[in-house]
CSV table of C-alpha atoms and ligand atoms in Angstrom, one decimal:
chain,number,residue,atom,x,y,z
A,85,MET,CA,-75.5,-167.9,16.4
A,86,THR,CA,-76.2,-164.9,18.7
A,87,PRO,CA,-77.8,-166.1,22.0
A,88,PRO,CA,-81.4,-165.0,22.5
A,89,LEU,CA,-81.8,-161.8,24.5
A,90,VAL,CA,-83.3,-162.4,27.9
A,91,PRO,CA,-84.3,-159.0,29.3
A,92,GLN,CA,-82.7,-157.8,32.5
A,93,ARG,CA,-85.2,-156.8,35.2
A,94,ARG,CA,-83.7,-153.9,36.9
A,95,VAL,CA,-85.2,-152.9,40.1
A,96,ILE,CA,-85.3,-149.8,42.3
A,97,PRO,CA,-85.0,-151.2,45.8
A,98,VAL,CA,-87.7,-150.3,48.3
A,99,VAL,CA,-85.3,-148.3,50.4
A,100,ASP,CA,-85.2,-145.8,47.6
A,101,ALA,CA,-89.0,-145.5,47.7
A,102,ARG,CA,-89.2,-145.1,51.5
A,103,ARG,CA,-86.1,-143.6,53.0
A,104,ALA,CA,-83.9,-142.2,50.3
A,105,ALA,CA,-83.2,-138.5,50.0
A,106,PRO,CA,-86.4,-137.0,48.6
A,107,ARG,CA,-86.6,-136.8,44.8
A,108,ARG,CA,-87.5,-133.5,43.1
A,109,THR,CA,-91.3,-133.4,43.1
A,110,SER,CA,-93.9,-131.2,41.5
A,111,GLY,CA,-95.7,-130.5,44.8
A,112,GLY,CA,-93.0,-130.6,47.4
A,113,VAL,CA,-93.6,-133.2,50.1
A,114,PRO,CA,-95.3,-136.3,48.8
A,115,SER,CA,-98.9,-136.4,49.9
A,116,ALA,CA,-101.4,-139.3,50.0
A,117,GLY,CA,-104.2,-137.3,48.2
A,118,ALA,CA,-104.6,-137.1,44.4
A,119,VAL,CA,-101.1,-136.8,42.9
A,120,ARG,CA,-99.5,-135.1,39.9
A,121,ASP,CA,-96.1,-135.9,38.4
A,122,LEU,CA,-93.4,-133.4,37.4
A,123,ARG,CA,-95.2,-132.6,34.2
A,124,GLY,CA,-98.6,-132.1,36.0
A,125,ARG,CA,-100.0,-135.4,34.9
A,126,PRO,CA,-102.5,-137.1,37.3
A,127,LEU,CA,-102.4,-140.8,38.2
A,128,THR,CA,-105.8,-142.1,37.0
A,129,ASP,CA,-105.1,-145.5,35.5
A,130,LEU,CA,-103.4,-148.5,37.0
A,131,ARG,CA,-102.5,-151.5,34.8
A,132,ILE,CA,-101.9,-154.7,36.7
A,133,SER,CA,-100.0,-157.5,35.2
A,134,VAL,CA,-101.1,-160.8,36.7
A,135,THR,CA,-98.8,-163.2,34.9
A,136,ASP,CA,-95.7,-163.0,32.6
A,137,ARG,CA,-96.8,-166.1,30.8
A,138,CYS,CA,-98.8,-166.5,27.6
A,139,ASN,CA,-100.2,-169.2,25.4
A,140,PHE,CA,-99.5,-167.1,22.2
A,141,ARG,CA,-96.2,-166.2,20.7
A,142,CYS,CA,-97.0,-163.0,18.8
A,143,GLY,CA,-93.7,-162.0,17.1
A,144,TYR,CA,-94.0,-158.4,18.2
A,145,CYS,CA,-94.3,-159.3,21.9
A,146,MET,CA,-93.1,-162.8,22.8
A,147,PRO,CA,-91.2,-164.2,19.8
A,148,LYS,CA,-90.7,-167.9,19.9
A,149,GLU,CA,-86.9,-167.7,19.5
A,150,VAL,CA,-86.7,-165.9,22.9
A,151,PHE,CA,-89.7,-167.1,24.8
A,152,GLY,CA,-88.9,-170.8,24.4
A,153,LYS,CA,-89.3,-173.6,26.9
A,154,ASP,CA,-86.2,-172.5,28.8
A,155,TYR,CA,-87.3,-168.9,29.3
A,156,PRO,CA,-86.9,-167.9,32.9
A,157,TYR,CA,-90.5,-167.0,33.9
A,158,LEU,CA,-91.1,-165.8,37.4
A,159,PRO,CA,-91.5,-168.5,40.0
A,160,HIS,CA,-94.9,-168.6,41.7
A,161,ALA,CA,-93.6,-167.3,45.0
A,162,ALA,CA,-92.4,-164.1,43.3
A,163,LEU,CA,-95.9,-163.2,42.1
A,164,LEU,CA,-98.1,-160.9,44.1
A,165,ASN,CA,-101.0,-162.9,45.4
A,166,PHE,CA,-104.6,-161.6,45.0
A,167,GLU,CA,-104.7,-160.1,48.5
A,168,GLU,CA,-101.5,-158.2,47.9
A,169,ILE,CA,-102.7,-156.9,44.5
A,170,ALA,CA,-106.1,-155.9,46.0
A,171,ARG,CA,-104.3,-154.1,48.9
A,172,LEU,CA,-102.1,-152.2,46.5
A,173,ALA,CA,-105.1,-151.3,44.3
A,174,ARG,CA,-106.8,-150.0,47.5
A,175,VAL,CA,-103.8,-147.8,48.2
A,176,PHE,CA,-103.8,-146.4,44.7
A,177,LEU,CA,-107.4,-145.3,44.6
A,178,PRO,CA,-107.1,-142.3,46.9
A,179,LEU,CA,-104.2,-141.1,44.8
A,180,GLY,CA,-106.6,-140.5,41.9
A,181,VAL,CA,-106.9,-143.9,40.2
A,182,ARG,CA,-110.3,-144.4,38.6
A,183,LYS,CA,-109.5,-147.4,36.4
A,184,LEU,CA,-107.9,-150.7,37.1
A,185,ARG,CA,-106.9,-152.9,34.1
A,186,LEU,CA,-105.8,-156.5,34.4
A,187,THR,CA,-103.3,-157.6,31.8
A,188,GLY,CA,-100.2,-159.7,31.3
A,189,GLY,CA,-98.9,-162.0,29.6
A,190,GLU,CA,-102.3,-163.5,29.2
A,191,PRO,CA,-104.3,-162.6,32.3
A,192,LEU,CA,-106.9,-165.4,31.8
A,193,LEU,CA,-104.1,-167.9,32.3
A,194,ARG,CA,-103.8,-166.8,36.0
A,195,ARG,CA,-105.8,-169.4,37.9
A,196,ASN,CA,-109.1,-168.2,39.3
A,197,VAL,CA,-108.4,-164.6,38.2
A,198,GLU,CA,-112.2,-164.0,38.7
A,199,LEU,CA,-111.5,-164.1,42.5
A,200,LEU,CA,-109.1,-161.2,42.0
A,201,VAL,CA,-111.7,-159.3,40.0
A,202,ALA,CA,-114.2,-159.8,42.8
A,203,GLN,CA,-111.8,-158.4,45.4
A,204,LEU,CA,-111.1,-155.4,43.1
A,205,ALA,CA,-114.8,-154.9,42.5
A,206,ALA,CA,-115.4,-154.5,46.2
A,207,LEU,CA,-113.0,-151.5,46.5
A,208,ARG,CA,-114.3,-148.0,46.6
A,209,ARG,CA,-112.8,-144.6,45.7
A,210,PRO,CA,-112.8,-141.8,48.3
A,211,ASP,CA,-116.1,-140.5,46.8
A,212,GLY,CA,-117.7,-143.9,47.3
A,213,THR,CA,-117.8,-144.9,43.6
A,214,ALA,CA,-116.4,-148.1,42.4
A,215,PRO,CA,-113.3,-148.1,40.1
A,216,GLU,CA,-113.8,-149.3,36.6
A,217,ILE,CA,-112.3,-152.8,36.2
A,218,ALA,CA,-111.2,-153.8,32.7
A,219,LEU,CA,-109.2,-156.6,31.3
A,220,THR,CA,-107.1,-157.0,28.1
A,221,THR,CA,-106.9,-160.5,26.7
A,222,ASN,CA,-106.0,-162.4,23.6
A,223,GLY,CA,-109.5,-163.9,23.8
A,224,SER,CA,-108.4,-167.6,23.7
A,225,LEU,CA,-110.1,-168.4,27.0
A,226,LEU,CA,-112.8,-165.8,26.9
A,227,ALA,CA,-115.7,-167.9,25.7
A,228,ARG,CA,-115.5,-170.0,28.8
A,229,LYS,CA,-114.6,-167.2,31.2
A,230,ALA,CA,-116.8,-164.2,30.1
A,231,GLN,CA,-119.8,-164.8,32.3
A,232,VAL,CA,-117.9,-165.7,35.4
A,233,LEU,CA,-115.8,-162.5,35.0
A,234,LYS,CA,-118.9,-160.4,34.6
A,235,ASP,CA,-120.5,-162.0,37.6
A,236,ALA,CA,-117.4,-161.2,39.6
A,237,GLY,CA,-117.7,-157.5,38.8
A,238,LEU,CA,-115.6,-157.0,35.6
A,239,SER,CA,-116.7,-153.9,33.7
A,240,ARG,CA,-115.3,-154.3,30.3
A,241,VAL,CA,-112.9,-156.3,28.1
A,242,THR,CA,-110.5,-155.5,25.3
A,243,VAL,CA,-109.6,-158.3,23.0
A,244,SER,CA,-106.5,-158.4,20.9
A,245,LEU,CA,-107.0,-159.7,17.3
A,246,ASP,CA,-104.5,-159.0,14.6
A,247,ALA,CA,-106.3,-160.4,11.6
A,248,ILE,CA,-109.6,-161.8,10.5
A,249,ASP,CA,-108.0,-164.0,7.8
A,250,GLU,CA,-107.2,-167.4,9.2
A,251,PRO,CA,-103.6,-168.0,7.8
A,252,VAL,CA,-102.6,-164.4,8.7
A,253,PHE,CA,-103.9,-164.7,12.3
A,254,ARG,CA,-102.3,-168.1,12.8
A,255,ARG,CA,-99.0,-166.7,11.6
A,256,MET,CA,-99.3,-163.7,13.9
A,257,ASN,CA,-100.1,-165.7,17.1
A,258,ASP,CA,-97.5,-168.3,16.0
A,259,VAL,CA,-99.2,-171.1,17.9
A,260,ASP,CA,-101.7,-171.9,15.1
A,261,PHE,CA,-104.6,-170.6,17.1
A,262,PRO,CA,-107.9,-170.2,15.1
A,263,VAL,CA,-109.7,-166.9,14.5
A,264,ALA,CA,-113.1,-168.5,15.2
A,265,ALA,CA,-112.2,-169.2,18.9
A,266,VAL,CA,-111.4,-165.5,19.5
A,267,LEU,CA,-114.6,-164.4,17.8
A,268,ASP,CA,-116.5,-166.8,20.1
A,269,GLY,CA,-114.8,-165.1,23.0
A,270,ILE,CA,-115.8,-161.7,21.7
A,271,ALA,CA,-119.4,-162.9,21.3
A,272,ALA,CA,-119.5,-164.3,24.8
A,273,ALA,CA,-118.2,-161.1,26.2
A,274,GLN,CA,-120.9,-159.1,24.4
A,275,ALA,CA,-123.6,-161.6,25.5
A,276,ALA,CA,-122.4,-161.3,29.2
A,277,GLY,CA,-122.6,-157.5,29.1
A,278,LEU,CA,-118.9,-156.8,29.1
A,279,GLY,CA,-119.3,-154.3,26.3
A,280,PRO,CA,-118.7,-152.2,24.5
A,281,VAL,CA,-116.0,-154.7,23.6
A,282,LYS,CA,-112.9,-153.1,22.1
A,283,VAL,CA,-110.7,-155.1,19.7
A,284,ASN,CA,-107.0,-154.1,19.5
A,285,MET,CA,-105.1,-154.8,16.3
A,286,VAL,CA,-101.4,-154.1,16.1
A,287,VAL,CA,-100.6,-153.3,12.5
A,288,ARG,CA,-97.2,-154.4,11.2
A,289,ARG,CA,-96.3,-153.3,7.7
A,290,GLY,CA,-95.8,-156.2,5.4
A,291,VAL,CA,-97.2,-158.6,7.9
A,292,ASN,CA,-100.9,-157.8,8.5
A,293,ASP,CA,-101.5,-154.3,7.0
A,294,GLY,CA,-103.6,-156.1,4.3
A,295,GLN,CA,-106.0,-156.9,7.1
A,296,VAL,CA,-106.9,-153.3,8.0
A,297,LEU,CA,-109.9,-153.1,5.6
A,298,PRO,CA,-111.1,-156.7,6.1
A,299,MET,CA,-111.0,-156.2,9.9
A,300,ALA,CA,-112.9,-152.9,9.5
A,301,ARG,CA,-115.5,-154.5,7.3
A,302,HIS,CA,-116.0,-157.4,9.7
A,303,PHE,CA,-116.6,-155.3,12.8
A,304,ARG,CA,-118.5,-152.4,11.2
A,305,GLY,CA,-122.0,-152.3,12.7
A,306,SER,CA,-121.2,-155.1,15.2
A,307,GLY,CA,-121.1,-153.0,18.4
A,308,VAL,CA,-117.3,-153.7,18.7
A,309,VAL,CA,-114.9,-150.8,18.7
A,310,LEU,CA,-111.9,-151.8,16.6
A,311,ARG,CA,-108.7,-150.0,17.4
A,312,PHE,CA,-105.6,-149.9,15.3
A,313,ILE,CA,-102.3,-149.7,17.3
A,314,GLU,CA,-99.0,-148.7,15.8
A,315,TYR,CA,-96.3,-151.4,16.3
A,316,MET,CA,-94.1,-150.1,19.1
A,317,ASP,CA,-90.4,-150.5,20.0
A,318,VAL,CA,-91.3,-151.8,23.5
A,319,GLY,CA,-89.0,-154.4,24.9
A,320,SER,CA,-85.9,-155.6,23.2
A,321,THR,CA,-86.7,-159.0,21.8
A,322,ASN,CA,-89.0,-158.2,18.9
A,323,GLY,CA,-86.3,-156.6,16.6
A,324,TRP,CA,-88.4,-153.5,16.1
A,325,ASP,CA,-87.7,-151.4,13.0
A,326,LEU,CA,-89.4,-148.1,12.1
A,327,SER,CA,-90.0,-149.4,8.6
A,328,GLU,CA,-92.5,-151.9,10.1
A,329,VAL,CA,-94.7,-149.2,11.6
A,330,TYR,CA,-97.9,-148.8,9.7
A,331,PRO,CA,-98.9,-145.3,10.7
A,332,SER,CA,-102.4,-144.4,11.9
A,333,ASN,CA,-102.9,-141.9,9.1
A,334,ALA,CA,-102.4,-144.7,6.6
A,335,VAL,CA,-105.1,-146.7,8.4
A,336,ILE,CA,-107.5,-143.8,8.2
A,337,GLU,CA,-106.7,-143.3,4.5
A,338,CYS,CA,-107.2,-147.0,3.8
A,339,ILE,CA,-110.6,-147.3,5.6
A,340,SER,CA,-112.0,-144.1,4.4
A,341,SER,CA,-111.4,-145.1,0.8
A,342,ALA,CA,-114.2,-147.7,1.4
A,343,TYR,CA,-116.1,-146.2,4.3
A,344,PRO,CA,-116.1,-142.4,4.9
A,345,LEU,CA,-115.1,-141.5,8.4
A,346,VAL,CA,-115.6,-138.4,10.6
A,347,GLU,CA,-113.4,-137.7,13.6
A,348,LEU,CA,-115.2,-137.8,17.0
A,349,GLU,CA,-114.5,-136.0,20.3
A,350,PRO,CA,-112.2,-137.9,22.7
A,351,SER,CA,-114.3,-139.9,25.2
A,352,SER,CA,-112.3,-138.7,28.1
A,353,ALA,CA,-109.2,-136.7,29.1
A,354,GLY,CA,-106.1,-138.8,28.8
A,355,GLU,CA,-107.7,-141.1,26.2
A,356,THR,CA,-104.9,-142.4,24.0
A,357,ALA,CA,-107.1,-143.4,21.0
A,358,ARG,CA,-108.3,-141.0,18.4
A,359,ARG,CA,-112.0,-141.8,17.6
A,360,TRP,CA,-113.4,-142.0,14.1
A,361,GLY,CA,-117.1,-142.6,13.4
A,362,TYR,CA,-118.4,-144.2,10.2
A,363,ALA,CA,-120.3,-141.6,8.3
A,364,GLY,CA,-123.9,-142.0,7.1
A,365,THR,CA,-125.2,-140.8,3.7
A,366,ASP,CA,-125.7,-137.3,5.3
A,367,GLY,CA,-121.9,-137.2,6.0
A,368,ARG,CA,-122.5,-137.3,9.8
A,369,HIS,CA,-121.6,-140.1,12.2
A,370,ASP,CA,-123.9,-143.0,11.9
A,371,PRO,CA,-124.0,-144.6,15.4
A,372,ALA,CA,-125.5,-147.8,14.1
A,373,ALA,CA,-122.3,-148.3,11.9
A,374,GLY,CA,-120.2,-147.6,15.0
A,375,GLU,CA,-116.7,-146.2,15.3
A,376,ILE,CA,-113.0,-147.2,15.2
A,377,GLY,CA,-110.0,-145.9,17.0
A,378,THR,CA,-106.4,-145.2,16.1
A,379,ILE,CA,-103.6,-145.3,18.6
A,380,GLY,CA,-100.6,-143.5,17.1
A,381,SER,CA,-98.1,-144.5,19.8
A,382,VAL,CA,-95.2,-143.9,17.5
A,383,THR,CA,-96.3,-141.1,15.1
A,384,GLU,CA,-98.5,-139.2,17.4
A,385,ALA,CA,-96.9,-139.3,20.9
A,386,PHE,CA,-99.4,-138.8,23.7
A,387,CYS,CA,-97.1,-138.6,26.7
A,388,GLY,CA,-98.5,-135.2,27.6
A,389,ASP,CA,-101.7,-136.9,28.7
A,390,CYS,CA,-100.2,-140.2,30.0
A,391,SER,CA,-101.7,-140.9,33.4
A,392,ARG,CA,-100.9,-144.6,33.6
A,393,ALA,CA,-98.9,-146.5,36.1
A,394,ARG,CA,-98.0,-150.2,35.6
A,395,LEU,CA,-97.7,-152.8,38.3
A,396,SER,CA,-95.7,-155.8,37.2
A,397,THR,CA,-96.5,-159.4,38.2
A,398,GLU,CA,-93.9,-159.3,41.0
A,399,GLY,CA,-95.0,-156.0,42.4
A,400,ARG,CA,-92.7,-153.5,40.7
A,401,LEU,CA,-94.2,-150.1,39.8
A,402,PHE,CA,-93.2,-148.8,36.3
A,403,LEU,CA,-93.9,-145.2,35.3
A,404,CYS,CA,-93.6,-145.7,31.6
A,405,LEU,CA,-94.0,-148.6,29.1
A,406,PHE,CA,-90.4,-147.9,28.1
A,407,ALA,CA,-88.9,-147.7,31.6
A,408,SER,CA,-86.0,-149.9,32.3
A,409,GLU,CA,-86.5,-149.7,36.1
A,410,GLY,CA,-89.4,-150.6,38.4
A,411,HIS,CA,-89.9,-149.6,42.0
A,412,ASP,CA,-90.1,-152.6,44.3
A,413,LEU,CA,-93.4,-152.3,46.1
A,414,ARG,CA,-93.5,-156.0,47.0
A,415,HIS,CA,-90.6,-155.6,49.3
A,416,LEU,CA,-92.4,-152.8,51.1
A,417,LEU,CA,-95.6,-154.8,51.2
A,418,ARG,CA,-94.1,-157.9,52.5
A,419,GLY,CA,-91.9,-156.0,54.9
A,420,GLY,CA,-94.9,-154.9,56.9
A,421,ALA,CA,-95.6,-151.4,55.7
A,422,ASP,CA,-99.0,-150.1,56.5
A,423,ASP,CA,-101.4,-148.5,54.0
A,424,ALA,CA,-100.3,-145.0,54.8
A,425,GLU,CA,-96.6,-145.9,54.2
A,426,LEU,CA,-97.4,-147.6,51.0
A,427,ALA,CA,-99.5,-144.6,49.8
A,428,ALA,CA,-96.7,-142.1,50.7
A,429,ALA,CA,-94.2,-144.2,48.8
A,430,VAL,CA,-96.3,-144.5,45.7
A,431,ALA,CA,-97.2,-140.7,45.9
A,432,GLY,CA,-93.5,-139.8,46.1
A,433,ILE,CA,-92.6,-142.1,43.2
A,434,TRP,CA,-95.4,-140.6,41.0
A,435,GLN,CA,-94.5,-137.0,42.0
A,436,GLY,CA,-91.0,-137.6,40.8
A,437,ARG,CA,-92.1,-138.9,37.4
A,438,GLY,CA,-90.9,-137.1,34.3
A,439,ASP,CA,-91.1,-140.0,31.7
A,440,ARG,CA,-92.1,-139.1,28.1
A,441,TYR,CA,-90.3,-141.7,26.0
A,442,SER,CA,-92.4,-141.5,22.9
A,443,GLU,CA,-92.0,-137.7,22.7
A,444,LEU,CA,-88.3,-138.2,22.9
A,445,ARG,CA,-88.1,-141.2,20.7
A,446,ALA,CA,-86.6,-139.6,17.7
A,447,SER,CA,-83.8,-137.8,19.5
A,448,LEU,CA,-83.2,-140.8,21.9
A,449,ALA,CA,-82.7,-143.1,19.0
A,450,ALA,CA,-79.7,-141.1,18.1
A,451,ARG,CA,-78.4,-140.8,21.7
A,452,ALA,CA,-79.5,-142.3,25.0
A,453,ALA,CA,-82.2,-144.8,24.3
A,454,PRO,CA,-82.2,-147.7,26.8
A,455,ALA,CA,-79.8,-150.3,25.4
A,456,ALA,CA,-81.1,-153.6,24.1
A,457,GLY,CA,-81.7,-155.9,27.1
A,458,GLN,CA,-82.5,-153.1,29.4
A,459,ARG,CA,-86.1,-152.3,28.3
A,460,ILE,CA,-88.9,-154.2,29.9
A,461,GLU,CA,-90.9,-156.6,27.8
A,462,MET,CA,-94.5,-155.9,27.1
A,463,SER,CA,-95.4,-159.4,28.3
A,464,TYR,CA,-93.9,-158.7,31.7
A,465,ILE,CA,-95.3,-155.2,32.3
A,466,GLY,CA,-98.6,-155.5,30.4
A,467,GLY,CA,-99.9,-153.4,27.6
B,745,SAM,N1,-102.1,-161.1,26.2
B,745,SAM,C1,-103.1,-160.0,26.3
B,745,SAM,C2,-103.4,-159.5,24.9
B,745,SAM,O1,-102.7,-159.8,24.0
B,745,SAM,O2,-104.4,-158.8,24.8
B,745,SAM,C3,-102.7,-158.9,27.2
B,745,SAM,C4,-101.2,-158.5,27.2
B,745,SAM,S1,-100.6,-157.8,25.7
B,745,SAM,C5,-99.0,-157.4,26.2
B,745,SAM,C6,-101.5,-156.2,25.7
B,745,SAM,C7,-101.5,-155.5,24.4
B,745,SAM,O3,-100.2,-155.1,24.0
B,745,SAM,C8,-102.1,-156.3,23.2
B,745,SAM,O4,-103.2,-155.6,22.7
B,745,SAM,C9,-100.9,-156.4,22.3
B,745,SAM,O5,-101.3,-156.5,21.0
B,745,SAM,C10,-100.2,-155.1,22.6
B,745,SAM,N2,-98.7,-155.2,22.2
B,745,SAM,C11,-97.8,-156.1,22.6
B,745,SAM,N3,-96.6,-155.8,22.0
B,745,SAM,C12,-96.8,-154.7,21.3
B,745,SAM,C13,-95.9,-153.9,20.5
B,745,SAM,N4,-94.7,-154.2,20.3
B,745,SAM,N5,-96.5,-152.8,19.9
B,745,SAM,C14,-97.8,-152.5,20.1
B,745,SAM,N6,-98.6,-153.2,20.8
B,745,SAM,C15,-98.1,-154.3,21.4
B,746,SF4,FE1,-99.3,-163.0,24.5
B,746,SF4,FE2,-100.7,-160.7,24.4
B,746,SF4,FE3,-98.0,-160.8,24.0
B,746,SF4,FE4,-99.6,-161.8,22.1
B,746,SF4,S1,-99.5,-159.7,22.8
B,746,SF4,S2,-97.7,-162.8,23.0
B,746,SF4,S3,-101.2,-162.6,23.3
B,746,SF4,S4,-99.1,-161.3,25.9
B,747,SF4,FE1,-96.8,-142.9,28.7
B,747,SF4,FE2,-94.3,-143.6,28.4
B,747,SF4,FE3,-96.0,-144.2,26.5
B,747,SF4,FE4,-95.2,-141.6,26.9
B,747,SF4,S1,-94.0,-143.3,26.2
B,747,SF4,S2,-97.4,-142.3,26.5
B,747,SF4,S3,-95.0,-141.6,29.1
B,747,SF4,S4,-96.1,-145.0,28.6
């Protein structure tokens, strides 16, 4: 039997970030103001992974065969503590970041994560406004955590739910977790004012594509924005195959056969989801029926607008979901760097960014795609 793949965690040492020969940048000398990368993309969104552990075993993310009881999760001392995370977030805000999103693994498994939310909520951008603080969760612990997260200052939650049908969902999460508990979490988030709640459904052909319409029917008119995500080749443990991608245009075709849709304007620049409103009898968007979103990560690459950086649980900065290397900010942080040094390092790293994996996917597949085992897992870097 082939041994399970345990992904390598390649790291770009801090010396590269602080003292190495300058990388080619879009704006010359790295500055600590708002930054742009080599393709002119700003840095507006920081995703922070607070744990590499999870209580689900979704086959497309943490398949049981790989993430078993012997999997080498990060030791506690390797994790950034809340003060370190909040300090880094503070350094990122003047560089242009408006939104902080906590993710994982399952972020609600990190003990007292609401204390981190409170520290992040106290931060201010240079114009005095607070950053938006969002969280992506599998919803399993949300019913009991929603109010405390709201009280701590969380702005919004996104809940992942891949099916409304009980057997299909239990198969997808692979730990026999019931749908009803996730729906309770969504209801608790709505009641606590963490809305509009978004629900993410990864659609895998032949596995849960039969759930597209039932999910749409369930959430239509509920105030929840349901978003359909194409199954991505992120990481190297899920055995991804293009034939399992259920494209966004098929989702739209399927739903509009029952409920006519009209395309809506993007809510903001850099928004990855295309928005579709349920049409009323007059053919125009009926806000009471709500909207859905499609995220065509494979068939409609949106690298041109990608303004997201990702901070791993142990403090490595990744510039792309498909990057095989992360820049070691923890070393810099624990080595006594001050805020200005941290900001200059991050600015320099962002200004040297040219990543656009999804745009290149087709040609890379034939040539230089990162080899199996080199790509970073979604559960490590966060979605
Ligand atoms: N555990 C939390 C959750 O499931 O919401 C947060 C972390 S999870 C890695 C973040 C998001 O990534 C989820 O919405 C999940 O469905 C999505 N995801 C994970 N692996 C994926 C893949 N191979 N393709 C597309 N989306 C994926
Ligand atoms: Fe866990 Fe989220 Fe990955 Fe599912 S998608 S295994 S819930 S981290
Ligand atoms: Fe952004 Fe990388 Fe995804 Fe392109 S492939 S949208 S650069 S994360």
